[in-house]
Amino acid sequence: MQKKEQSQSKTVFIRTYGCQMNVYDSERMAGILKPLGYEAANSADDADLVILNTCHIREKAAEKVYSELGRLKKLKIAKEKQGGAMTLAVAGCVAQAEGHEIVVRAPQVDMVFGPQAYHRLPEMLARSARARGDVLETDFAVNEKFDRLGEMRRADGPSAFLTIQEGCDKFCTFCVVPYTRGSEVSRPVEAITAEARSLARQGVKEITLLGQNVNAWASAPPSECDGLKILDNDDGSWGLGQLCRHLAKIGGIERIRFTTSHPRDMDDGLIRALGDEEKLMPYLHLPVQSGSDTILQAMNRGHTGEAYKALIAKIRAARSDIAISGDFIVGFPGETSEDFEATMALVNDVDYASAYSFKYSRRPGTPGSVMAHQVGEDEKNQRLALLQALLESQKQAFNARQKGRVLSVLLEKDGRHAGQLIGRSPYLQSVHVNAAQSMIGSIASVRIVGVTPNALTGELLKEDEAVA
Ligand code: SAH
Ligand code: SF4
Ligand code: F3S
């Protein structure tokens, strides 16, 4: 009886907010739902199940969820009037942080579940169908999630995310992540290797290893040793550098990336790997948040501006062409104009290839939200504009320096124009190039001939020219 119900074709629409971890989780949810008969819908309008995979990092991100829920409520009522039905679910970090509040504020929602409960989706759907509503799952059991998700996974294109670590123990005073994702948990090498192999078999060329603090990843060496004898950690466990070397041996995997790293966990083993493991791409996202030591301390970052710059110098000594990216917050409580100037000075010293910058947003429950001397909105806007102008000019200069170079580009998908493909350079820049569609999934040598604000344009190299 239940079997018959499960095999009927239904549709699901998943809207993803926030970071790459959520993108990965949404893919996995779609994968879990597929055997239950759920096909992807193009929009919420024609879906039987709508899942909002939410982000709680800044106030705006959380607000978006409630306004989307208002819109979906109307849709759900209209469907019910016509004799149809729609199951509405809220997943992700808002669900984890505000589970009970969502149930109260948005009674049209049938299911609320946090990031560690996705593997229980089939069971929750069955419960929701029986009870019509009120399924709330917000426990932490990361390893159970990893175990139950297994290695089965359908790849979508030549580049794929792979979560290797979840959670954060750093407790930066502005941030909700330690509360929404729990403490740091690393996935074992065997499970990561199995997922990477499965992706490679499906034609994936590039994997991006994900974690809230991906470089805090540590695990016991695999039971089947692959001959890698360089130990990163004194206790004999493996660090991220060694994991990357191990994954680089998988046939078909040509490129490895990882994000997001914390300066405090950037160990020598990983820096060495960035220097000599050819499959590790020369791009590092290493958020600093501020250049002022007073603010860094108030943020509980655990490093100074000088320590961060020294780390960058060490990384550049290992890999001179590495593209450095970062995150910044302006207007943290107590930030004076001198503190802000220190951030501008650090940016000038480091010279970023790309960056994300945000106005400080007060998050309920975090120490920063109740600190004295909150910075006014006008001040935040002015500082953000100045910082973004500087970061943008550095990004444009970095892109302009690629002109004339030959870069290896992983061709990922069709471009906007006929005959055009879009790929990624080793430095994660978008590259537009005229090439046959059959080349999607290959890594081509491309001469960079032009630079537009958000992409490079290039030409396929004739076979007899060498890659620079
Ligand atoms: N784990 C990663 C990223 C966390 S969230 C790391 O530690 O780097 C991504 C970025 O959002 C952060 O780096 C920070 O710049 C920004 N962010 C986090 N909380 C914020 C807040 N309350 N207000 C504004 N920006 C915030
Ligand atoms: Fe948030 Fe800090 Fe952890 Fe990053 S390191 S997730 S900013 S608490
Ligand atoms: Fe947002 Fe949660 Fe990611 S708060 S940034 S979706 S970890």
Short mmCIF file of N, CA, C and O and ligand atoms in Angstrom, two decimals, residues 19 56-59 168 170 172-177 211-214 260-263 285-289 301 326-330 356-363 366, ligand 1:
data_model
loop_
_atom_site.label_atom_id
_atom_site.label_comp_id
_atom_site.label_asym_id
_atom_site.label_seq_id
_atom_site.Cartn_x
_atom_site.Cartn_y
_atom_site.Cartn_z
N CYS A 19 25.22 29.48 2.00
CA CYS A 19 26.56 29.08 1.55
C CYS A 19 26.54 27.80 0.72
O CYS A 19 25.51 27.16 0.55
N HIS A 56 20.90 31.76 8.02
CA HIS A 56 20.62 32.61 9.18
C HIS A 56 21.75 33.60 9.42
O HIS A 56 21.78 34.29 10.45
N ILE A 57 22.70 33.69 8.49
CA ILE A 57 23.95 34.39 8.78
C ILE A 57 23.78 35.88 9.04
O ILE A 57 24.44 36.44 9.90
N ARG A 58 22.89 36.51 8.25
CA ARG A 58 22.61 37.94 8.48
C ARG A 58 21.09 38.12 8.53
O ARG A 58 20.36 37.28 8.03
N GLU A 59 20.68 39.25 9.11
CA GLU A 59 19.25 39.48 9.32
C GLU A 59 18.47 39.38 8.01
O GLU A 59 17.42 38.76 7.95
N CYS A 168 31.37 24.33 13.66
CA CYS A 168 32.44 25.26 13.98
C CYS A 168 32.54 25.44 15.49
O CYS A 168 31.53 25.59 16.17
N LYS A 170 34.74 27.82 16.69
CA LYS A 170 35.52 29.04 16.85
C LYS A 170 34.76 30.15 17.59
O LYS A 170 35.37 31.02 18.19
N CYS A 172 33.27 32.98 16.78
CA CYS A 172 33.48 34.41 16.50
C CYS A 172 32.24 35.10 17.07
O CYS A 172 31.12 34.59 16.91
N THR A 173 32.43 36.26 17.69
CA THR A 173 31.32 36.82 18.48
C THR A 173 30.18 37.39 17.62
O THR A 173 29.14 37.77 18.15
N PHE A 174 30.39 37.45 16.29
CA PHE A 174 29.32 37.97 15.41
C PHE A 174 28.49 36.85 14.80
O PHE A 174 27.46 37.11 14.19
N CYS A 175 28.91 35.60 14.94
CA CYS A 175 28.46 34.56 14.01
C CYS A 175 27.51 33.52 14.61
O CYS A 175 27.71 33.04 15.73
N VAL A 176 26.52 33.13 13.82
CA VAL A 176 25.53 32.14 14.29
C VAL A 176 25.90 30.70 13.97
O VAL A 176 25.28 29.76 14.49
N VAL A 177 26.91 30.52 13.11
CA VAL A 177 27.18 29.16 12.61
C VAL A 177 27.42 28.11 13.71
O VAL A 177 26.87 27.01 13.64
N GLY A 211 33.55 22.72 4.10
CA GLY A 211 33.43 22.66 5.54
C GLY A 211 33.30 24.08 6.06
O GLY A 211 33.83 25.00 5.44
N GLN A 212 32.59 24.25 7.17
CA GLN A 212 32.52 25.61 7.75
C GLN A 212 33.93 26.07 8.11
O GLN A 212 34.27 27.23 7.96
N ASN A 213 34.73 25.13 8.62
CA ASN A 213 36.17 25.37 8.83
C ASN A 213 36.88 24.19 8.23
O ASN A 213 37.33 23.30 8.92
N VAL A 214 36.99 24.19 6.92
CA VAL A 214 37.42 22.99 6.21
C VAL A 214 38.84 22.59 6.60
O VAL A 214 39.17 21.41 6.64
N THR A 260 35.53 26.66 3.52
CA THR A 260 36.26 27.89 3.81
C THR A 260 37.30 27.63 4.89
O THR A 260 37.01 26.90 5.83
N SER A 261 38.43 28.28 4.79
CA SER A 261 39.51 28.04 5.75
C SER A 261 39.54 29.12 6.82
O SER A 261 39.14 30.25 6.58
N HIS A 262 40.06 28.73 7.99
CA HIS A 262 40.26 29.70 9.06
C HIS A 262 41.76 29.93 9.23
O HIS A 262 42.52 28.96 9.23
N PRO A 263 42.19 31.18 9.39
CA PRO A 263 43.64 31.43 9.52
C PRO A 263 44.30 30.59 10.62
O PRO A 263 45.43 30.13 10.46
N HIS A 285 40.51 30.85 -0.16
CA HIS A 285 39.59 31.78 0.51
C HIS A 285 39.95 31.76 1.99
O HIS A 285 39.73 30.75 2.67
N LEU A 286 40.51 32.85 2.46
CA LEU A 286 41.00 32.91 3.84
C LEU A 286 40.49 34.19 4.51
O LEU A 286 41.16 35.22 4.53
N PRO A 287 39.26 34.12 5.08
CA PRO A 287 38.66 35.32 5.65
C PRO A 287 39.48 35.89 6.80
O PRO A 287 40.04 35.15 7.59
N VAL A 288 39.53 37.23 6.85
CA VAL A 288 40.23 37.91 7.95
C VAL A 288 39.25 38.74 8.78
O VAL A 288 39.46 38.98 9.94
N GLN A 289 38.20 39.22 8.16
CA GLN A 289 37.11 40.01 8.78
C GLN A 289 37.47 41.46 9.08
O GLN A 289 36.70 42.36 8.83
N ARG A 301 38.63 36.28 17.05
CA ARG A 301 39.18 35.58 15.89
C ARG A 301 40.43 34.76 16.23
O ARG A 301 40.80 33.84 15.50
N GLY A 326 38.90 36.74 0.43
CA GLY A 326 38.63 36.93 1.86
C GLY A 326 37.21 37.37 2.13
O GLY A 326 36.43 37.64 1.21
N ASP A 327 36.85 37.40 3.41
CA ASP A 327 35.58 37.97 3.87
C ASP A 327 35.89 39.11 4.84
O ASP A 327 36.85 39.01 5.62
N PHE A 328 35.04 40.13 4.79
CA PHE A 328 35.22 41.30 5.67
C PHE A 328 33.90 41.71 6.27
O PHE A 328 32.86 41.61 5.61
N ILE A 329 33.97 42.21 7.49
CA ILE A 329 32.78 42.80 8.12
C ILE A 329 33.13 44.24 8.49
O ILE A 329 34.17 44.47 9.14
N VAL A 330 32.29 45.18 8.08
CA VAL A 330 32.50 46.56 8.54
C VAL A 330 31.42 46.89 9.57
O VAL A 330 30.31 46.35 9.53
N TYR A 356 34.51 39.03 -0.37
CA TYR A 356 33.12 39.32 0.01
C TYR A 356 33.17 40.25 1.21
O TYR A 356 33.95 40.02 2.14
N SER A 357 32.32 41.28 1.20
CA SER A 357 32.32 42.18 2.36
C SER A 357 30.89 42.51 2.75
O SER A 357 30.00 42.63 1.89
N PHE A 358 30.70 42.64 4.05
CA PHE A 358 29.34 42.78 4.59
C PHE A 358 29.30 43.84 5.67
O PHE A 358 30.29 44.08 6.36
N LYS A 359 28.09 44.41 5.85
CA LYS A 359 27.86 45.26 7.02
C LYS A 359 27.55 44.35 8.18
O LYS A 359 26.82 43.36 8.02
N TYR A 360 28.07 44.68 9.35
CA TYR A 360 27.78 43.86 10.53
C TYR A 360 26.27 43.80 10.75
O TYR A 360 25.57 44.80 10.67
N SER A 361 25.77 42.60 11.01
CA SER A 361 24.35 42.40 11.26
C SER A 361 24.19 41.74 12.64
O SER A 361 24.84 40.74 12.93
N ARG A 362 23.38 42.33 13.50
CA ARG A 362 23.21 41.80 14.87
C ARG A 362 22.43 40.51 14.82
O ARG A 362 21.28 40.49 14.37
N ARG A 363 23.04 39.43 15.29
CA ARG A 363 22.35 38.15 15.28
C ARG A 363 21.95 37.74 16.69
O ARG A 363 22.81 37.68 17.58
N THR A 366 24.10 35.91 19.77
CA THR A 366 25.56 36.00 19.66
C THR A 366 26.06 37.10 20.60
O THR A 366 25.36 38.09 20.85
N1 SAH B 1 33.11 29.64 8.20
C1 SAH B 1 33.46 30.64 7.37
C2 SAH B 1 32.33 31.53 6.88
C3 SAH B 1 31.22 31.84 7.76
S1 SAH B 1 29.93 32.82 7.19
C4 SAH B 1 34.56 31.43 8.03
O1 SAH B 1 34.81 31.34 9.18
O2 SAH B 1 35.21 32.15 7.33
C5 SAH B 1 30.55 33.76 5.85
C6 SAH B 1 30.87 35.16 6.18
O3 SAH B 1 29.72 35.87 6.57
C7 SAH B 1 31.85 35.36 7.31
O4 SAH B 1 33.16 35.14 6.93
C8 SAH B 1 31.58 36.79 7.69
O5 SAH B 1 32.37 37.68 6.93
C9 SAH B 1 30.12 37.00 7.34
N2 SAH B 1 29.29 37.10 8.53
C10 SAH B 1 29.08 36.16 9.48
N3 SAH B 1 28.29 36.64 10.46
C11 SAH B 1 28.00 37.92 10.13
C12 SAH B 1 27.24 38.96 10.76
N4 SAH B 1 26.64 38.77 11.93
N5 SAH B 1 27.16 40.14 10.13
C13 SAH B 1 27.78 40.34 8.95
N6 SAH B 1 28.51 39.42 8.32
C14 SAH B 1 28.62 38.22 8.90
#
